[in-house]
Amino acid sequence: MAVFAYQYCPSSESQQAILWPQPVDRVYQDIGGRSQLAALYADCCRDPQAVGAVIVPRFADLGDSL
């Protein structure tokens, strides 16, 4: 099963390297917008059985509001 990671940075100045707690198969990273978040959702929907986990450093990375 694949492990994906996602990181959102509001601007290029706030971008930081992340040490993920386990090996990941693919990292999605957005700076400013959230186009990679949409790609992550699409990849998870394409084959949900193949996705073992999605790791994010903070829940806030997933959106600006509930």
XYZ file of C-alpha atoms in Angstrom:
66
model
C 0.000 0.000 0.000
C 1.202 3.464 -0.878
C 1.931 6.161 1.674
C 1.388 9.745 0.525
C 2.435 12.941 2.289
C 1.060 16.441 1.838
C 2.476 19.790 2.939
C 1.023 23.267 2.471
C 3.114 26.450 2.702
C 1.274 29.800 2.486
C 4.329 31.373 0.834
C 7.767 30.356 -0.391
C 9.348 32.122 2.617
C 7.604 29.771 5.074
C 8.627 26.594 3.255
C 10.418 24.123 5.534
C 11.888 20.692 4.980
C 9.815 17.993 6.670
C 11.170 14.779 8.123
C 8.267 12.382 7.684
C 7.761 9.759 10.439
C 7.891 6.903 7.931
C 9.001 6.397 4.333
C 6.587 7.910 1.818
C 5.952 6.940 -1.781
C 4.963 10.406 -2.979
C 5.040 13.906 -1.524
C 2.507 16.513 -2.627
C 3.509 20.077 -1.796
C 1.664 23.332 -2.377
C 3.045 26.838 -2.072
C 0.284 29.441 -2.056
C -2.533 27.573 -3.848
C -3.795 24.040 -3.308
C -3.516 22.384 -6.730
C -1.446 19.511 -5.340
C -4.091 18.865 -2.682
C -6.605 18.370 -5.501
C -4.142 15.982 -7.181
C -3.773 14.058 -3.902
C -7.573 13.724 -3.606
C -7.794 12.538 -7.225
C -5.056 9.941 -6.738
C -6.746 8.653 -3.569
C -10.114 8.402 -5.339
C -8.633 6.713 -8.409
C -7.574 3.625 -6.423
C -8.568 3.903 -2.736
C -7.552 0.327 -1.983
C -3.932 1.100 -2.916
C -3.582 4.003 -0.443
C -2.378 2.902 2.970
C -1.978 6.327 4.583
C -1.879 10.055 3.975
C 0.440 11.982 6.283
C 0.117 15.728 6.934
C 2.186 17.759 9.407
C -0.891 19.721 10.593
C -4.622 19.348 10.018
C -4.650 23.003 8.938
C -2.670 22.004 5.837
C -5.828 20.385 4.446
C -7.815 23.604 4.103
C -8.587 27.101 5.291
C -11.912 26.207 6.932
C -13.948 23.228 8.036
